[in-house]
XYZ file of C-alpha atoms in Angstrom:
327
model
C -4.271 -21.178 -11.744
C -5.898 -18.152 -10.122
C -7.827 -20.311 -7.630
C -4.644 -22.197 -6.656
C -2.834 -18.889 -6.247
C -5.620 -17.435 -4.082
C -6.077 -20.473 -1.848
C -2.512 -21.778 -1.595
C 0.193 -19.464 -2.897
C -1.019 -16.163 -1.433
C -1.411 -17.524 2.139
C 2.006 -19.186 1.806
C 3.667 -15.940 0.682
C 1.954 -14.039 3.480
C 3.168 -16.582 6.060
C 6.716 -16.371 4.725
C 6.571 -12.583 5.042
C 6.107 -12.923 8.803
C 9.424 -14.764 9.248
C 12.238 -12.470 10.373
C 14.822 -15.093 9.387
C 13.523 -15.291 5.810
C 13.302 -11.509 5.679
C 16.944 -11.095 6.707
C 18.109 -13.767 4.264
C 16.083 -12.303 1.382
C 17.409 -8.808 1.958
C 20.979 -10.096 1.641
C 20.404 -11.908 -1.664
C 21.605 -10.033 -4.737
C 18.933 -11.706 -6.866
C 16.175 -10.425 -4.548
C 17.461 -6.887 -4.778
C 17.658 -7.211 -8.554
C 13.983 -8.169 -8.722
C 13.019 -5.503 -6.194
C 14.349 -2.881 -8.613
C 11.376 -3.812 -10.802
C 9.017 -2.416 -8.156
C 11.198 0.018 -6.150
C 13.509 2.454 -7.993
C 15.950 2.704 -5.085
C 16.589 3.400 -1.439
C 17.589 7.078 -1.576
C 15.882 10.395 -2.232
C 18.089 10.839 -5.305
C 16.809 7.524 -6.685
C 13.163 8.483 -6.337
C 13.681 12.002 -7.683
C 15.101 10.465 -10.874
C 12.050 8.183 -11.122
C 9.733 11.167 -10.631
C 11.394 13.103 -13.434
C 11.207 10.115 -15.776
C 7.506 9.604 -15.029
C 6.626 13.271 -15.483
C 8.580 13.264 -18.731
C 6.381 10.417 -19.952
C 3.182 12.345 -19.240
C 2.400 10.528 -15.986
C 1.515 11.895 -12.567
C 3.158 10.432 -9.461
C 2.541 9.565 -5.825
C 5.596 8.836 -3.695
C 5.760 6.511 -0.704
C 8.705 6.582 1.684
C 8.624 2.952 2.754
C 8.312 2.178 6.434
C 5.825 0.487 8.743
C 5.661 -0.700 12.340
C 7.311 2.380 13.800
C 8.533 1.496 17.297
C 9.336 4.897 18.839
C 8.785 8.643 18.505
C 12.238 9.219 17.008
C 11.603 6.753 14.191
C 8.333 8.492 13.356
C 10.123 11.857 13.391
C 12.719 10.542 10.930
C 9.931 9.515 8.581
C 8.449 13.015 8.782
C 11.877 14.525 8.064
C 12.251 12.287 4.997
C 8.924 13.534 3.637
C 9.741 17.170 4.378
C 13.054 16.851 2.534
C 11.350 15.175 -0.422
C 8.615 17.835 -0.513
C 11.227 20.575 -0.609
C 12.778 18.957 -3.675
C 9.373 18.400 -5.291
C 8.480 22.066 -4.750
C 11.235 22.969 -7.233
C 9.705 20.851 -9.996
C 7.459 22.212 -12.711
C 5.108 19.372 -13.673
C 3.360 19.675 -17.038
C -0.133 19.319 -15.516
C -1.742 20.588 -12.283
C -1.810 18.209 -9.294
C 0.683 15.852 -10.930
C 2.712 15.558 -7.715
C 1.552 13.659 -4.640
C 2.994 11.808 -1.664
C 1.469 8.789 0.083
C 1.930 8.280 3.821
C 1.262 5.383 6.197
C 0.003 6.397 9.608
C 1.752 3.452 11.291
C 5.038 4.860 9.971
C 4.059 8.189 11.539
C 3.431 6.641 14.959
C -0.221 5.528 14.928
C 0.441 2.289 16.810
C 2.836 3.670 19.427
C 1.666 2.647 22.916
C 1.677 6.169 24.332
C -0.323 8.836 22.477
C 0.059 7.051 19.123
C -3.028 8.602 17.592
C -2.016 12.114 18.681
C 1.524 11.679 17.365
C 0.337 10.336 14.000
C -2.239 13.098 13.611
C 0.309 15.815 14.352
C 2.830 14.252 11.988
C 0.413 13.902 9.082
C -0.749 17.485 9.669
C 2.862 18.650 9.450
C 3.379 16.778 6.176
C 0.080 18.049 4.733
C 0.896 21.664 5.567
C 4.331 21.391 3.940
C 2.818 19.625 0.922
C 0.192 22.316 0.448
C 2.927 24.976 0.478
C 4.884 22.927 -2.074
C 1.897 22.384 -4.380
C 1.854 18.638 -3.673
C -1.139 16.467 -2.770
C -1.192 13.945 0.096
C -2.989 10.610 0.387
C -3.057 8.472 3.530
C -2.366 4.849 2.603
C -4.396 1.820 3.650
C -2.987 -0.814 5.972
C -4.500 -3.863 7.653
C -8.093 -3.787 8.925
C -7.118 -3.183 12.553
C -5.910 0.321 11.656
C -8.921 1.439 9.589
C -11.054 3.115 12.266
C -8.124 5.091 13.645
C -6.864 6.030 10.179
C -10.204 7.294 8.902
C -10.780 9.199 12.139
C -7.468 11.020 11.675
C -8.257 11.691 8.000
C -11.616 13.237 8.943
C -9.946 15.472 11.520
C -7.112 16.667 9.273
C -9.458 17.278 6.332
C -11.248 19.972 8.359
C -8.140 22.127 7.886
C -6.747 20.516 4.732
C -9.674 19.198 2.646
C -7.413 18.090 -0.213
C -6.142 15.182 1.906
C -7.096 11.858 0.357
C -7.114 8.313 1.643
C -7.307 4.718 0.440
C -10.241 2.338 0.732
C -9.812 -1.390 0.105
C -12.745 -2.997 -1.705
C -12.243 -6.443 -0.201
C -13.139 -5.211 3.292
C -16.814 -5.796 4.005
C -17.203 -2.316 5.489
C -15.854 -0.413 2.481
C -19.120 0.312 0.674
C -20.300 2.309 3.688
C -16.955 4.116 3.880
C -17.201 4.934 0.158
C -20.642 6.479 0.649
C -19.408 8.672 3.480
C -16.286 9.952 1.745
C -17.908 10.309 -1.685
C -20.543 12.532 -0.082
C -17.860 14.632 1.627
C -16.041 15.332 -1.661
C -12.864 13.495 -0.680
C -10.129 12.166 -2.903
C -10.380 8.363 -2.586
C -7.974 5.788 -3.944
C -9.927 2.553 -4.407
C -7.903 -0.651 -4.544
C -8.841 -4.304 -4.205
C -6.696 -4.925 -1.106
C -3.223 -6.236 -0.409
C -3.189 -7.531 3.179
C -4.053 -10.974 4.542
C -7.370 -10.523 6.359
C -9.766 -12.907 8.130
C -13.010 -13.804 6.296
C -15.023 -12.122 9.042
C -13.857 -8.716 7.820
C -12.872 -9.289 4.197
C -14.017 -11.126 1.081
C -11.591 -13.885 0.095
C -13.062 -15.128 -3.187
C -11.715 -13.323 -6.243
C -15.169 -12.986 -7.813
C -16.571 -11.473 -4.625
C -13.670 -9.007 -4.465
C -14.222 -7.955 -8.080
C -17.928 -7.456 -7.464
C -17.216 -5.423 -4.327
C -14.732 -3.270 -6.244
C -17.317 -2.504 -8.928
C -19.976 -1.623 -6.337
C -17.566 0.710 -4.559
C -16.390 2.244 -7.826
C -19.978 3.056 -8.810
C -20.547 4.798 -5.472
C -17.397 6.895 -5.893
C -18.061 7.798 -9.531
C -21.599 8.859 -8.656
C -20.442 10.889 -5.660
C -18.933 14.323 -5.136
C -15.313 13.348 -4.645
C -12.328 12.532 -6.832
C -12.117 8.760 -7.486
C -8.636 7.324 -7.942
C -8.968 3.912 -9.567
C -6.025 1.839 -8.357
C -6.145 -1.269 -10.507
C -4.181 -2.978 -13.273
C -7.136 -5.233 -14.073
C -8.363 -4.564 -17.649
C -11.948 -5.244 -16.569
C -11.767 -2.585 -13.834
C -10.069 -0.115 -16.131
C -12.844 -0.573 -18.685
C -15.526 -0.305 -15.998
C -14.015 2.956 -14.767
C -14.332 4.485 -18.233
C -17.921 3.290 -18.570
C -18.944 4.659 -15.169
C -17.171 7.975 -15.767
C -19.170 8.347 -18.990
C -22.417 7.265 -17.294
C -22.071 9.919 -14.603
C -20.717 12.619 -16.907
C -17.337 12.931 -15.234
C -14.783 15.282 -16.776
C -11.310 13.803 -17.433
C -9.764 15.833 -14.603
C -12.361 14.718 -12.041
C -10.981 11.182 -11.652
C -7.825 9.232 -12.427
C -6.153 5.875 -12.897
C -3.441 4.781 -10.462
C -0.927 2.010 -11.093
C 2.201 0.696 -9.432
C 5.709 1.513 -10.548
C 7.031 -1.264 -12.753
C 3.705 -2.979 -13.428
C 1.917 -2.661 -16.812
C 4.052 0.314 -17.795
C 2.918 0.074 -21.415
C -0.710 0.345 -20.311
C 0.113 3.366 -18.164
C 1.616 5.119 -21.174
C -1.269 4.086 -23.439
C -3.895 5.502 -21.082
C -1.927 8.720 -20.608
C -1.513 9.020 -24.361
C -5.297 8.729 -24.724
C -5.738 11.763 -22.474
C -6.437 10.079 -19.124
C -4.668 11.066 -15.927
C -2.488 8.170 -14.802
C -0.701 8.405 -11.464
C 2.182 6.031 -10.757
C 2.723 4.866 -7.183
C 6.500 5.035 -6.649
C 7.912 3.657 -3.392
C 11.469 4.130 -2.193
C 13.566 3.545 0.899
C 15.380 0.836 2.815
C 12.252 -0.788 4.263
C 11.267 -2.358 0.942
C 10.741 -5.955 2.082
C 7.093 -5.719 3.213
C 6.108 -3.818 0.076
C 7.914 -6.337 -2.135
C 6.180 -9.331 -0.520
C 2.747 -7.717 -0.927
C 3.447 -7.255 -4.638
C 4.340 -10.938 -4.925
C 1.127 -11.886 -3.126
C -1.036 -9.824 -5.470
C -0.547 -11.510 -8.831
C 0.730 -14.876 -10.127
C 2.696 -13.024 -12.813
C 4.782 -11.253 -10.177
C 5.757 -14.586 -8.622
C 6.654 -15.943 -12.065
C 8.843 -12.902 -12.638
C 10.650 -13.547 -9.329
C 11.122 -17.266 -10.024
C 12.592 -16.530 -13.462
C 15.182 -14.333 -11.783
C 16.015 -17.044 -9.240
C 16.419 -19.577 -12.033
C 18.897 -17.475 -13.954
C 21.182 -15.377 -11.769
C 23.671 -14.815 -14.569
C 21.551 -12.275 -16.438
C 20.094 -9.056 -15.047
C 16.323 -8.796 -14.794
C 14.948 -5.632 -16.329
C 11.761 -3.692 -15.747
C 10.911 -4.152 -19.407
C 9.741 -7.701 -18.789
C 5.965 -8.092 -18.729
C 4.151 -8.281 -15.392
């Protein structure tokens, strides 16, 4: 099943995601929105604040993503910054039970990275603004990964901003062939690094496609990060990777607060609570906002179980789908 999913279903889902007509139709369907609630708690700031409080109350840390990509003008990028500043103001009033429990995740394309005129400069200024406000609010910031064409520019901006705000973290995707070298650099620098397998459709010239190769690359990268000077953030729901993280943390004598698990909102919630109950830091990635379609499609493309969940909802529109169903 996994091979069929990797070779046939994932490329098909990715191709569908590129269709504006399918996107518009999907966004109008009540059943789609019902399933999306499994992965996205809502479109408004009030929705995500409620999800934050619930997660903190369950002993989990959080990272919040205001959904939006492919920013087309300066004003759109500015609106994204304003959304983060408003959210950070609300988060500054919270009293989380553990230090560094609050974080936001930002995409540089949403902040203007790909704008034709001065995109890099605009994105760098915008992320600096968010980081400064986050530091004042006692909230961490991580710059999200996107497709491979944005990596050089993203990491360059991260390096620059970290000179003033060294707590800034970023994401490295293990399936990219370059990532081991990037892990070595950022582990040496003491950075906070979220390591994930990868969620974008990439050509084989730049990324591993075989699931076994991706797993092996993830483990090599994880070893580099655990051995290094930074703060590894292990973004995986895979039991094998979760177990490997514990083994490597023990091998390199890492204290519990020197690394963490990260998982997606609505996926393996029971495992999140189990790990937190065992004394591990678990950070839940909680997205919100109106631009949920791209995020939703990437979740479908990640795991066969997510597609099964969606198809069950399509097959039975009479009954609501709840987040309690297994991923």
